[in-house]
Amino acid sequence: DAGVIQSPRHEVTEMGQEVTLRCKPISGHDYLFWYRQTMMRGLELLIYFNNNVPIDDSGMPEDRFSAKMPNASFSTLKIQPSEPRDSAVYFCASSLQRGGQETQYFGPGTRLLVL
Amino acid sequence: TQLLEQSPQFLSIQEGENLTVYCNSSSVFSSLQWYRQEPGEGPVLLVTVVTGGEVKKLKRLTFQFGDARKDSSLHITAAQPGDTGLYLCAGVPGNQFYFGTGTSLTVIP
């Protein structure tokens, strides 16, 4: 298996522009997670899906952020409009089950810089 | 306030030295995990500890879960440059999955 695939790997955009991050989870995994990592706040869970349904989006910072999972093999995280404080590394992860003993498999991340 | 506090935040040591990093919380966890993240990559799971007082070994890495299941430690013996990375603890104290603040380890050849 190729693992979790994310695109793009790097994104540089200007404030106010729309940004769309993409993720392909590992086939057969029922859970998909979106995280944001910054030096100041560490690794934060933004939202997670179970069988394509959003379960908990309490970590989404504000209405400018939205996430979708139209099918089992694809998810997007969209920021509109983007702001400089959104600059971070965004990770997608997937797992078979959810819980403290489950292995989450992370993608390589998307490094976002908003100017 | 972070639910899982890790210390030290940064650690730079010479190859061959031993080190211990800590993961502490005021909450009780049913289990704790340790991940390692190399530069430019996502975190990768190293181990899961489940039972209070449990000790697990992974080659030169020894993981311990506190008796009260509120803390954990990671000890590395004879560190090597390949151990360089960000070490993250993680757990589910209730209904949410949390990662710790991380310890950035650099092993100098």
mmCIF file of C-alpha atoms in Angstrom:
data_model
loop_
_atom_site.group_PDB
_atom_site.id
_atom_site.type_symbol
_atom_site.label_atom_id
_atom_site.label_comp_id
_atom_site.label_asym_id
_atom_site.label_seq_id
_atom_site.Cartn_x
_atom_site.Cartn_y
_atom_site.Cartn_z
ATOM 1 C CA ASP A 1 0.000 0.000 0.000
ATOM 2 C CA ALA A 2 1.236 3.501 -0.788
ATOM 3 C CA GLY A 3 0.207 4.853 2.582
ATOM 4 C CA VAL A 4 -1.684 8.084 3.123
ATOM 5 C CA ILE A 5 -1.217 10.433 0.206
ATOM 6 C CA GLN A 6 -1.466 14.199 0.515
ATOM 7 C CA SER A 7 -1.278 16.922 -2.073
ATOM 8 C CA PRO A 8 0.144 19.376 -2.617
ATOM 9 C CA ARG A 9 3.265 18.900 -0.476
ATOM 10 C CA HIS A 10 3.911 22.627 -0.429
ATOM 11 C CA GLU A 11 1.574 25.543 -0.984
ATOM 12 C CA VAL A 12 2.388 29.241 -1.005
ATOM 13 C CA THR A 13 -0.505 31.626 -1.394
ATOM 14 C CA GLU A 14 -1.507 35.168 -0.668
ATOM 15 C CA MET A 15 -3.838 36.289 2.058
ATOM 16 C CA GLY A 16 -7.445 36.102 0.970
ATOM 17 C CA GLN A 17 -6.989 33.291 -1.509
ATOM 18 C CA GLU A 18 -8.757 29.945 -1.282
ATOM 19 C CA VAL A 19 -6.610 26.945 -0.401
ATOM 20 C CA THR A 20 -7.627 23.318 -0.908
ATOM 21 C CA LEU A 21 -5.651 20.467 0.614
ATOM 22 C CA ARG A 22 -6.244 16.897 -0.516
ATOM 23 C CA CYS A 23 -5.907 13.513 1.112
ATOM 24 C CA LYS A 24 -6.223 9.898 0.036
ATOM 25 C CA PRO A 25 -6.411 7.563 3.046
ATOM 26 C CA ILE A 26 -5.200 3.985 3.198
ATOM 27 C CA SER A 27 -7.699 1.696 1.526
ATOM 28 C CA GLY A 28 -9.984 -0.008 4.034
ATOM 29 C CA HIS A 29 -9.466 2.496 6.811
ATOM 30 C CA ASP A 30 -12.756 3.745 8.207
ATOM 31 C CA TYR A 31 -11.400 6.800 10.020
ATOM 32 C CA LEU A 32 -9.790 9.896 8.569
ATOM 33 C CA PHE A 33 -8.280 12.718 10.589
ATOM 34 C CA TRP A 34 -7.088 16.205 9.697
ATOM 35 C CA TYR A 35 -4.420 17.788 11.924
ATOM 36 C CA ARG A 36 -2.570 21.087 11.972
ATOM 37 C CA GLN A 37 0.951 21.406 13.339
ATOM 38 C CA THR A 38 2.644 24.638 14.393
ATOM 39 C CA MET A 39 5.563 25.403 16.655
ATOM 40 C CA MET A 40 3.347 27.322 19.043
ATOM 41 C CA ARG A 41 0.436 24.908 19.369
ATOM 42 C CA GLY A 42 1.923 21.557 18.396
ATOM 43 C CA LEU A 43 -0.224 18.952 16.662
ATOM 44 C CA GLU A 44 -3.933 19.754 16.868
ATOM 45 C CA LEU A 45 -6.853 17.648 15.692
ATOM 46 C CA LEU A 46 -9.109 19.695 13.438
ATOM 47 C CA ILE A 47 -11.778 17.188 12.385
ATOM 48 C CA TYR A 48 -12.278 13.486 11.887
ATOM 49 C CA PHE A 49 -14.563 11.348 9.738
ATOM 50 C CA ASN A 50 -15.960 7.869 10.221
ATOM 51 C CA ASN A 51 -17.136 6.133 7.059
ATOM 52 C CA ASN A 52 -17.098 9.474 5.227
ATOM 53 C CA VAL A 53 -19.276 11.200 7.849
ATOM 54 C CA PRO A 54 -17.844 14.099 9.886
ATOM 55 C CA ILE A 55 -18.003 13.108 13.538
ATOM 56 C CA ASP A 56 -16.225 15.838 15.460
ATOM 57 C CA ASP A 57 -15.250 19.196 13.993
ATOM 58 C CA SER A 58 -14.764 20.968 17.302
ATOM 59 C CA GLY A 59 -11.107 21.554 16.466
ATOM 60 C CA MET A 60 -11.833 23.521 13.315
ATOM 61 C CA PRO A 61 -10.624 27.023 14.179
ATOM 62 C CA GLU A 62 -13.376 29.017 12.496
ATOM 63 C CA ASP A 63 -15.856 29.143 9.651
ATOM 64 C CA ARG A 64 -13.121 29.824 7.142
ATOM 65 C CA PHE A 65 -12.189 26.145 7.456
ATOM 66 C CA SER A 66 -14.278 23.366 5.954
ATOM 67 C CA ALA A 67 -13.670 19.687 5.280
ATOM 68 C CA LYS A 68 -15.423 17.139 3.120
ATOM 69 C CA MET A 69 -15.135 13.455 2.426
ATOM 70 C CA PRO A 70 -17.222 12.666 -0.659
ATOM 71 C CA ASN A 71 -16.087 9.035 -0.759
ATOM 72 C CA ALA A 72 -13.930 6.551 1.109
ATOM 73 C CA SER A 73 -10.811 7.378 -0.849
ATOM 74 C CA PHE A 74 -10.767 11.160 -0.875
ATOM 75 C CA SER A 75 -11.020 14.088 1.502
ATOM 76 C CA THR A 76 -10.405 17.816 1.227
ATOM 77 C CA LEU A 77 -9.667 20.569 3.718
ATOM 78 C CA LYS A 78 -10.483 24.009 2.429
ATOM 79 C CA ILE A 79 -9.535 27.416 3.819
ATOM 80 C CA GLN A 80 -11.408 30.382 2.402
ATOM 81 C CA PRO A 81 -10.260 33.093 2.740
ATOM 82 C CA SER A 82 -6.780 32.211 3.926
ATOM 83 C CA GLU A 83 -4.877 34.323 6.461
ATOM 84 C CA PRO A 84 -1.184 34.450 7.428
ATOM 85 C CA ARG A 85 -1.961 32.798 10.785
ATOM 86 C CA ASP A 86 -3.133 29.713 8.882
ATOM 87 C CA SER A 87 0.477 29.027 7.917
ATOM 88 C CA ALA A 88 1.277 25.568 9.273
ATOM 89 C CA VAL A 89 1.813 21.957 8.287
ATOM 90 C CA TYR A 90 -1.460 20.158 7.713
ATOM 91 C CA PHE A 91 -1.520 16.397 8.143
ATOM 92 C CA CYS A 92 -4.056 13.835 7.133
ATOM 93 C CA ALA A 93 -4.120 10.487 8.936
ATOM 94 C CA SER A 94 -6.219 7.353 8.706
ATOM 95 C CA SER A 95 -6.897 4.355 10.904
ATOM 96 C CA LEU A 96 -8.939 1.162 10.923
ATOM 97 C CA GLN A 97 -10.699 2.061 14.145
ATOM 98 C CA ARG A 98 -10.737 5.014 16.501
ATOM 99 C CA GLY A 99 -9.322 4.801 19.972
ATOM 100 C CA GLY A 100 -6.246 5.189 22.078
ATOM 101 C CA GLN A 101 -4.829 1.840 21.002
ATOM 102 C CA GLU A 102 -5.330 2.277 17.293
ATOM 103 C CA THR A 103 -2.461 3.158 15.005
ATOM 104 C CA GLN A 104 -2.945 6.339 13.059
ATOM 105 C CA TYR A 105 -1.060 6.404 9.781
ATOM 106 C CA PHE A 106 -0.009 9.883 8.784
ATOM 107 C CA GLY A 107 0.623 11.341 5.388
ATOM 108 C CA PRO A 108 3.717 13.431 4.681
ATOM 109 C CA GLY A 109 1.843 16.684 5.266
ATOM 110 C CA THR A 110 1.166 19.854 3.303
ATOM 111 C CA ARG A 111 3.305 22.836 4.214
ATOM 112 C CA LEU A 112 1.161 25.914 3.809
ATOM 113 C CA LEU A 113 2.542 29.438 3.785
ATOM 114 C CA VAL A 114 0.088 32.311 3.545
ATOM 115 C CA LEU A 115 1.734 35.618 2.729
ATOM 116 C CA THR B 1 -3.001 24.694 28.733
ATOM 117 C CA GLN B 2 -1.865 21.469 27.089
ATOM 118 C CA LEU B 3 -3.389 18.220 28.276
ATOM 119 C CA LEU B 4 -0.151 16.321 27.716
ATOM 120 C CA GLU B 5 3.023 18.143 28.715
ATOM 121 C CA GLN B 6 6.324 16.775 27.494
ATOM 122 C CA SER B 7 9.778 17.562 28.832
ATOM 123 C CA PRO B 8 12.293 18.576 27.908
ATOM 124 C CA GLN B 9 11.057 20.531 24.916
ATOM 125 C CA PHE B 10 14.448 20.391 23.209
ATOM 126 C CA LEU B 11 17.340 18.001 23.765
ATOM 127 C CA SER B 12 20.709 17.896 22.039
ATOM 128 C CA ILE B 13 23.109 15.111 22.962
ATOM 129 C CA GLN B 14 26.185 13.344 21.690
ATOM 130 C CA GLU B 15 26.009 9.956 20.030
ATOM 131 C CA GLY B 16 26.269 7.188 22.606
ATOM 132 C CA GLU B 17 24.655 9.089 25.463
ATOM 133 C CA ASN B 18 21.501 7.981 27.242
ATOM 134 C CA LEU B 19 18.402 10.136 27.626
ATOM 135 C CA THR B 20 14.899 10.136 29.041
ATOM 136 C CA VAL B 21 11.918 12.177 27.918
ATOM 137 C CA TYR B 22 8.718 12.551 29.868
ATOM 138 C CA CYS B 23 5.029 12.867 29.137
ATOM 139 C CA ASN B 24 2.840 14.114 31.983
ATOM 140 C CA SER B 25 -0.835 14.865 32.499
ATOM 141 C CA SER B 26 -3.303 15.469 35.275
ATOM 142 C CA SER B 27 -5.772 13.203 33.467
ATOM 143 C CA VAL B 28 -5.952 9.429 33.508
ATOM 144 C CA PHE B 29 -5.460 7.669 30.184
ATOM 145 C CA SER B 30 -6.629 4.205 29.256
ATOM 146 C CA SER B 31 -3.535 3.976 27.071
ATOM 147 C CA LEU B 32 -0.735 6.139 25.776
ATOM 148 C CA GLN B 33 1.106 6.057 22.515
ATOM 149 C CA TRP B 34 4.522 7.316 21.465
ATOM 150 C CA TYR B 35 5.179 8.555 17.947
ATOM 151 C CA ARG B 36 8.374 9.721 16.288
ATOM 152 C CA GLN B 37 8.314 12.366 13.589
ATOM 153 C CA GLU B 38 11.317 12.864 11.350
ATOM 154 C CA PRO B 39 11.894 16.204 9.616
ATOM 155 C CA GLY B 40 9.566 16.671 6.669
ATOM 156 C CA GLU B 41 7.474 13.603 7.476
ATOM 157 C CA GLY B 42 4.380 12.675 9.449
ATOM 158 C CA PRO B 43 4.490 10.995 12.864
ATOM 159 C CA VAL B 44 5.015 7.242 12.974
ATOM 160 C CA LEU B 45 3.782 5.077 15.836
ATOM 161 C CA LEU B 46 6.504 3.517 17.992
ATOM 162 C CA VAL B 47 4.539 1.844 20.775
ATOM 163 C CA THR B 48 1.263 1.705 22.694
ATOM 164 C CA VAL B 49 1.245 1.146 26.465
ATOM 165 C CA VAL B 50 -1.983 0.053 28.086
ATOM 166 C CA THR B 51 -1.468 -1.190 31.640
ATOM 167 C CA GLY B 52 -0.336 0.988 34.542
ATOM 168 C CA GLY B 53 3.312 0.218 35.293
ATOM 169 C CA GLU B 54 3.812 -1.462 31.931
ATOM 170 C CA VAL B 55 7.283 -1.429 30.421
ATOM 171 C CA LYS B 56 7.880 -2.064 26.735
ATOM 172 C CA LYS B 57 11.178 -2.279 24.945
ATOM 173 C CA LEU B 58 11.859 -1.573 21.304
ATOM 174 C CA LYS B 59 15.554 -2.245 20.688
ATOM 175 C CA ARG B 60 17.320 0.627 22.484
ATOM 176 C CA LEU B 61 14.070 2.371 23.403
ATOM 177 C CA THR B 62 12.298 1.622 26.692
ATOM 178 C CA PHE B 63 8.787 2.927 27.306
ATOM 179 C CA GLN B 64 7.088 3.006 30.680
ATOM 180 C CA PHE B 65 3.497 3.808 31.619
ATOM 181 C CA GLY B 66 3.035 5.300 35.075
ATOM 182 C CA ASP B 67 1.248 3.272 37.730
ATOM 183 C CA ALA B 68 -1.569 5.838 37.881
ATOM 184 C CA ARG B 69 -1.740 5.992 34.071
ATOM 185 C CA LYS B 70 -1.201 9.756 34.075
ATOM 186 C CA ASP B 71 2.356 9.792 32.789
ATOM 187 C CA SER B 72 4.846 7.960 30.627
ATOM 188 C CA SER B 73 8.536 8.032 29.893
ATOM 189 C CA LEU B 74 10.759 7.104 26.995
ATOM 190 C CA HIS B 75 14.373 6.127 27.668
ATOM 191 C CA ILE B 76 16.882 5.792 24.855
ATOM 192 C CA THR B 77 20.120 3.936 25.480
ATOM 193 C CA ALA B 78 23.239 4.785 23.482
ATOM 194 C CA ALA B 79 21.516 7.317 21.242
ATOM 195 C CA GLN B 80 22.376 7.312 17.559
ATOM 196 C CA PRO B 81 21.974 10.026 14.906
ATOM 197 C CA GLY B 82 19.096 8.026 13.461
ATOM 198 C CA ASP B 83 17.152 8.687 16.670
ATOM 199 C CA THR B 84 16.957 12.379 15.777
ATOM 200 C CA GLY B 85 13.384 13.587 15.514
ATOM 201 C CA LEU B 86 10.349 14.889 17.320
ATOM 202 C CA TYR B 87 8.944 12.486 19.911
ATOM 203 C CA LEU B 88 5.246 12.840 20.630
ATOM 204 C CA CYS B 89 3.106 11.135 23.210
ATOM 205 C CA ALA B 90 -0.613 10.796 22.529
ATOM 206 C CA GLY B 91 -3.713 9.489 24.217
ATOM 207 C CA VAL B 92 -7.461 9.589 24.678
ATOM 208 C CA PRO B 93 -8.489 10.769 28.151
ATOM 209 C CA GLY B 94 -12.147 10.915 27.274
ATOM 210 C CA ASN B 95 -13.590 11.253 23.846
ATOM 211 C CA GLN B 96 -10.867 13.244 22.132
ATOM 212 C CA PHE B 97 -7.442 12.217 20.881
ATOM 213 C CA TYR B 98 -4.635 14.498 22.098
ATOM 214 C CA PHE B 99 -0.993 14.798 21.180
ATOM 215 C CA GLY B 100 1.614 16.045 23.597
ATOM 216 C CA THR B 101 3.709 19.160 23.167
ATOM 217 C CA GLY B 102 6.637 17.121 21.833
ATOM 218 C CA THR B 103 10.346 16.685 22.553
ATOM 219 C CA SER B 104 12.720 17.585 19.746
ATOM 220 C CA LEU B 105 15.797 15.365 19.962
ATOM 221 C CA THR B 106 19.035 15.953 18.104
ATOM 222 C CA VAL B 107 21.791 13.355 18.321
ATOM 223 C CA ILE B 108 25.137 14.732 17.255
ATOM 224 C CA PRO B 109 27.566 12.267 15.617
#
